Every structure is written in C-alpha cells, then in structure tokens.
mmCIF file of C-alpha atoms in Angstrom:
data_model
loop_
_atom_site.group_PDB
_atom_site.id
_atom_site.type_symbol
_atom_site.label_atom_id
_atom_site.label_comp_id
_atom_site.label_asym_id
_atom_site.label_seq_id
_atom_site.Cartn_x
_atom_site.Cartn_y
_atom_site.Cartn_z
ATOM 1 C CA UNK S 19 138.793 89.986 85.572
ATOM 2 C CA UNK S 20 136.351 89.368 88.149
ATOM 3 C CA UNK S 21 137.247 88.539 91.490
ATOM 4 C CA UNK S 22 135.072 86.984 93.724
ATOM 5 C CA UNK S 23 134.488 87.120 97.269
ATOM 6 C CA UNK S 24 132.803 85.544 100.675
ATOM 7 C CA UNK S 25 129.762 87.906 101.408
ATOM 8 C CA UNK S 26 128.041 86.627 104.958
ATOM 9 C CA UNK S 27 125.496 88.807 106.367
ATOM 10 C CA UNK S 28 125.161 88.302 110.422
ATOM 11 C CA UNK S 29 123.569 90.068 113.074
ATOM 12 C CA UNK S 30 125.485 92.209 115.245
ATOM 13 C CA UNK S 31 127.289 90.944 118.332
ATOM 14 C CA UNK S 32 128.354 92.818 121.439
ATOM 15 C CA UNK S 33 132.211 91.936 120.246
ATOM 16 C CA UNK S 34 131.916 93.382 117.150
ATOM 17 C CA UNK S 35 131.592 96.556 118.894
ATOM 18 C CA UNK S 36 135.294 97.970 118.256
ATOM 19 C CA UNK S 37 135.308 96.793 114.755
ATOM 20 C CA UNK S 38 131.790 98.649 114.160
ATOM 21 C CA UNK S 39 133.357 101.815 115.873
ATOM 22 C CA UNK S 40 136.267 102.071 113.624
ATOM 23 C CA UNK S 41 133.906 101.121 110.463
ATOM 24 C CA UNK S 42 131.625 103.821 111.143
ATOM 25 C CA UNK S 43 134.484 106.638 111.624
ATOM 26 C CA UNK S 44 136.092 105.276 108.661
ATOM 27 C CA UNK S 45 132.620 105.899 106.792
ATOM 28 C CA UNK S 46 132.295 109.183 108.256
ATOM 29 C CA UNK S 47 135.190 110.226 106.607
ATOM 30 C CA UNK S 48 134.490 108.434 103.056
ATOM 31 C CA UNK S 49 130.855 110.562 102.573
ATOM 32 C CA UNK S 50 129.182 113.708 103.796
ATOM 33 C CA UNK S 51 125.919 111.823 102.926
ATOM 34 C CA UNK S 52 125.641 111.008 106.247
ATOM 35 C CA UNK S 53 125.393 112.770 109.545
ATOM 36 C CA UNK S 54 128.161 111.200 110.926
ATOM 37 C CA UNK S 55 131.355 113.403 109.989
ATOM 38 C CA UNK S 56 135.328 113.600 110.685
ATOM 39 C CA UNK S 57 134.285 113.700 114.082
ATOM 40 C CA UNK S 58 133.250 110.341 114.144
ATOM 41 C CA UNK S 59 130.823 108.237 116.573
ATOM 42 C CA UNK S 60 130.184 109.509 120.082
ATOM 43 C CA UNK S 61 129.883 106.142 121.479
ATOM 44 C CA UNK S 62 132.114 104.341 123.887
ATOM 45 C CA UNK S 63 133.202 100.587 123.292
ATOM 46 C CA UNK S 64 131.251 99.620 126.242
ATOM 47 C CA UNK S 65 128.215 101.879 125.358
ATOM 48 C CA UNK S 66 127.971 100.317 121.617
ATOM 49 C CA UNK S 67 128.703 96.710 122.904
ATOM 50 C CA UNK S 68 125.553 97.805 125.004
ATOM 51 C CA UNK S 69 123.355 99.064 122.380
ATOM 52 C CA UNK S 70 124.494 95.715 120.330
ATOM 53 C CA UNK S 71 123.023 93.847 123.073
ATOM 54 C CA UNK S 72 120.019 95.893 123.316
ATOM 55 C CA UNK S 73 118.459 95.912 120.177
ATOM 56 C CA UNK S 74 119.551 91.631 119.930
ATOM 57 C CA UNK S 75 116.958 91.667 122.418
ATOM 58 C CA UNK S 76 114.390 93.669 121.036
ATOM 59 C CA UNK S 77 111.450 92.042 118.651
ATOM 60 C CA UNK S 78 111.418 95.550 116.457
ATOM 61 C CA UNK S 79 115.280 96.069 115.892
ATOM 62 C CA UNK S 80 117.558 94.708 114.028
ATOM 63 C CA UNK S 81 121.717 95.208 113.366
ATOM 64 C CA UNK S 82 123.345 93.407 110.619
ATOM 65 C CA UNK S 83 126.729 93.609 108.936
ATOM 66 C CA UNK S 84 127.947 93.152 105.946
ATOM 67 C CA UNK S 85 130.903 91.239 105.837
ATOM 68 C CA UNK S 86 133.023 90.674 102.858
ATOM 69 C CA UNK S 87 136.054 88.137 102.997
ATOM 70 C CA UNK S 88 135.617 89.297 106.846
ATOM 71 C CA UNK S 89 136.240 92.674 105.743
ATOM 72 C CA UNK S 90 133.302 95.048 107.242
ATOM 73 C CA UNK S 91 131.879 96.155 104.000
ATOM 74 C CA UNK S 92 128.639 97.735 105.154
ATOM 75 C CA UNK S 93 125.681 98.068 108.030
ATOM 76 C CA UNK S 94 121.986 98.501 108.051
ATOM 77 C CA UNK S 95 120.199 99.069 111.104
ATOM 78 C CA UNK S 96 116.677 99.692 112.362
ATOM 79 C CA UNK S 97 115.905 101.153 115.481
ATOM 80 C CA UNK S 98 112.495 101.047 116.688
ATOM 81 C CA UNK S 99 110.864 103.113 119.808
ATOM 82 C CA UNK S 100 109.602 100.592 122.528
ATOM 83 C CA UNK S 101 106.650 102.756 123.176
ATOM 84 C CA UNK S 102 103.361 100.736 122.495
ATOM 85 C CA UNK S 103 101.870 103.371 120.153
ATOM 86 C CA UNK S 104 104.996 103.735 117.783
ATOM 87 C CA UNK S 105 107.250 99.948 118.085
ATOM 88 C CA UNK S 106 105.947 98.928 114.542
ATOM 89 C CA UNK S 107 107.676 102.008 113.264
ATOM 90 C CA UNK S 108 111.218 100.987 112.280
ATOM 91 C CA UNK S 109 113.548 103.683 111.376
ATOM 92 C CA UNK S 110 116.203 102.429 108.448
ATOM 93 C CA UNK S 111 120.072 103.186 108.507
ATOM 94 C CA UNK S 112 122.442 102.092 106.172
ATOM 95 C CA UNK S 113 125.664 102.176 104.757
ATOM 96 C CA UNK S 114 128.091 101.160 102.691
ATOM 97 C CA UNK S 115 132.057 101.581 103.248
ATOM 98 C CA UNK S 116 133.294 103.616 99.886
ATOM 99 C CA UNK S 117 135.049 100.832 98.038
ATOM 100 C CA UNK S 118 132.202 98.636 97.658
ATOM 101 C CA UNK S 119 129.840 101.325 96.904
ATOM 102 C CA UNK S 120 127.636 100.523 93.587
ATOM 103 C CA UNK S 121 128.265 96.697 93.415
ATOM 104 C CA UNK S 122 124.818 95.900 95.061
ATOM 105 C CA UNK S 123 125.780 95.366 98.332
ATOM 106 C CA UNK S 124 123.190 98.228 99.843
ATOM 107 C CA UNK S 125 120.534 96.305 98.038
ATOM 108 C CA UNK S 126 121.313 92.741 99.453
ATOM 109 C CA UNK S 127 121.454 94.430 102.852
ATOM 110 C CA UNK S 128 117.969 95.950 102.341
ATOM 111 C CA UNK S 129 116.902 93.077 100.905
ATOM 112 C CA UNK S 130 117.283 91.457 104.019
ATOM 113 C CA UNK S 131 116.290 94.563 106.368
ATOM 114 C CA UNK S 132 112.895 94.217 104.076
ATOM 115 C CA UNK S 133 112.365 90.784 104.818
ATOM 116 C CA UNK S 134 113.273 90.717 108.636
ATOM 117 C CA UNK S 135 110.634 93.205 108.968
ATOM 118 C CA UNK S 136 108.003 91.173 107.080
ATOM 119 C CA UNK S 137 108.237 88.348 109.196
ATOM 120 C CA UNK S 138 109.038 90.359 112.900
ATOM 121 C CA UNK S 139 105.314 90.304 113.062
ATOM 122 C CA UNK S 140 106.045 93.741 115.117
ATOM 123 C CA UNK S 141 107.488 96.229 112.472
ATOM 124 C CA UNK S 142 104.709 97.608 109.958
ATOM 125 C CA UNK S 143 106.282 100.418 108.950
ATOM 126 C CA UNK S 144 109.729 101.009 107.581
ATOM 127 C CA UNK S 145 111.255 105.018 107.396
ATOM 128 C CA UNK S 146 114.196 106.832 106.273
ATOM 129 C CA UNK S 147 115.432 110.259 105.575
ATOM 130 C CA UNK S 148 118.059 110.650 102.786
ATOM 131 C CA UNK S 149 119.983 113.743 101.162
ATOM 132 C CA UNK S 150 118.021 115.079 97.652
ATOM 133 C CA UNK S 151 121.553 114.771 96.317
ATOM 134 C CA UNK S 152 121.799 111.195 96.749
ATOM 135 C CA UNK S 153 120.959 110.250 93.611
ATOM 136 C CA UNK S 154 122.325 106.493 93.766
ATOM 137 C CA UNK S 155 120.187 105.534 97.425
ATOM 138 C CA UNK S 156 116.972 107.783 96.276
ATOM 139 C CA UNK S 157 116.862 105.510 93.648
ATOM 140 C CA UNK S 158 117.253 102.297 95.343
ATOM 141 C CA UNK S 159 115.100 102.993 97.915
ATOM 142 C CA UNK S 160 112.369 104.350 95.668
ATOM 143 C CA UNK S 161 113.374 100.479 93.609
ATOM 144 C CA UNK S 162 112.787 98.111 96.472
ATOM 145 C CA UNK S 163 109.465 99.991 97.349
ATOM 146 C CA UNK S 164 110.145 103.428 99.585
ATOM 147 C CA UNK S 165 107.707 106.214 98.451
ATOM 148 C CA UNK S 166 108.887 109.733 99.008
ATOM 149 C CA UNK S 167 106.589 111.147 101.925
ATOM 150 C CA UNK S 168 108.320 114.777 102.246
ATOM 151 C CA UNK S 169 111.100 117.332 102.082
ATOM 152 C CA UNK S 170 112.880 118.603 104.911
ATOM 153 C CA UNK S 171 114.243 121.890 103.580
ATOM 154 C CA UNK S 172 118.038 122.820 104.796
ATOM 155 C CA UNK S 173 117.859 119.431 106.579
ATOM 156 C CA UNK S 174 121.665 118.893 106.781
ATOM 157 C CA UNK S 175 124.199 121.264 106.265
ATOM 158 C CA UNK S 176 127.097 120.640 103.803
ATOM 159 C CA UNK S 177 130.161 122.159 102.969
ATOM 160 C CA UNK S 178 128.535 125.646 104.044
ATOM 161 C CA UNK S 179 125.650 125.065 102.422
ATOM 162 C CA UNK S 180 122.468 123.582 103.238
ATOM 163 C CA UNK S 181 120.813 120.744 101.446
ATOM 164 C CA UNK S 182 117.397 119.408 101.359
ATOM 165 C CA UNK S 183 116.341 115.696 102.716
ATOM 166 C CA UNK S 184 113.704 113.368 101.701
ATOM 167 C CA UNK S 185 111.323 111.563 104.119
ATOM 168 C CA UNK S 186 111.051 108.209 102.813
ATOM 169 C CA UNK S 187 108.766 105.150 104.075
ATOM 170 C CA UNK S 188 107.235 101.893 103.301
ATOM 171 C CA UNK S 189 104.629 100.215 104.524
ATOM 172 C CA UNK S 190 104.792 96.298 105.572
ATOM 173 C CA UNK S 191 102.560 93.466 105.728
#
C-alpha cells in the first residue's frame, strides 16, 4: 500500500523560525552525518528568524523547506559570502529528517537548489563537503552533477574516531 502525500517546497520565512529550530535538533539527533549533534543548534529564535530574513534578501542565498502534509520533512540551504570576489560561490546544506530518508526527497530538494542557482544569475559555483561514509548523498550528489574536488582527512570526528570528508562542487551556467 502506498500512501500518498502533499509535498510543497517554499522558501523560508522568518516564522518558521521555531519550527526550523526544533527540526534541526531533531535531525541532530537522527544522524552523526552531520555536524550538528545532541547538542543541537546554537541559534536563538530571534537570531534564526534573523538569518531567515537575511538570506530572503540576498540575490546568492537561498532557504527552502521541505514540507510534507505540513510536516517539516527536510531543508537545503545555500549560503553565499557577500564579498564581491567570492558571492557566486554558494555553499550547499541539506537534509533530510530520518523517516523520509531514501524516498527521493533530497533529490527534489536539490533539484530545485540546482535550478535556483541557474537562473540567480549571481551563483556560478555550487560546493559541499560530505562524510566518505555517506554512501547514499556521495552518490546523489556525484548523480545530479557534483565532482569530487578533495579529501579532508580526519575532517569530523565520530564516535571516537575520525572520518574523512569529501570536497564536492559543481560548476553553473
């Protein structure tokens, strides 16, 4: 039996702020693929409705959610410097809350991460680091066009052990 649900994907608003806090502790807790741990985000309500705001602003960022049946399923994000020398570099986040992982939903999001930075006319260049071990994203990104640029050796640290990252990018336009 398949059931079937409402997906909407939206950009981030400064009231989803609380909602996007408890997502991304939640998360934290559901992987050690990410840097974010047990201890959660560091961010205030007011400081993430602020950073909401901020990049809705920006040409070269970009925060959408995921939203299943209006259940926060997942998040991408790209964060961009404003510096004139490095805003077309976009720097990828994304994730995808445990029980909807492997149904496609972190390709639809980069799907649409991929095509908001073909047509910012700003972004040229999309990156992203990602745990060796991560066999399921390595090979999506490396799908919807990433190449593997380098290894940062013991770049996160893992159950007392250390564990390599990739350097991923893509090039747009």
């Amino acid at each position: 039996m398949v059931i079937e649900q409402e997906l909407l994907i939206r950009e981030a608003e400064p009231e989803d702020a609380v909602r996007l806090i408890e997502f991304l502790n939640q998360v934290g807790t559901e992987t050690d693929f990410m840097t974010l741990d047990e201890e959660g985000i560091t961010l205030s309500v007011s400081e993430m409705e602020y950073f909401i705001h901020r990049q809705a602003l920006s040409d070269n960022q970009l925060y959408l959610l995921a939203l299943l049946d209006d259940e926060l399923a997942g998040v991408l994000s790209i964060t961009a410097d404003q510096h004139r020398r490095v805003r077309h570099i976009g720097e990828l986040f994304i994730v995808i809350k445990k029980a909807y992982h492997n149904q496609g939903l972190g390709g639809v999001l980069l799907e649409e991460g991929i095509e908001w930075a073909e047509t910012s006319q700003t972004i040229r260049r999309l990156q992203l680091t990602v745990q060796k071990r991560n066999q399921a994203a390595l090979h999506l990104y490396l799908e919807m066009g990433f190449v593997l640029e380098g290894v940062q050796e013991r770049g996160a640290y893992i159950e007392d052990k250390f564990v390599d990252v990739y350097f991923m990018g893509k090039l747009i336009g």
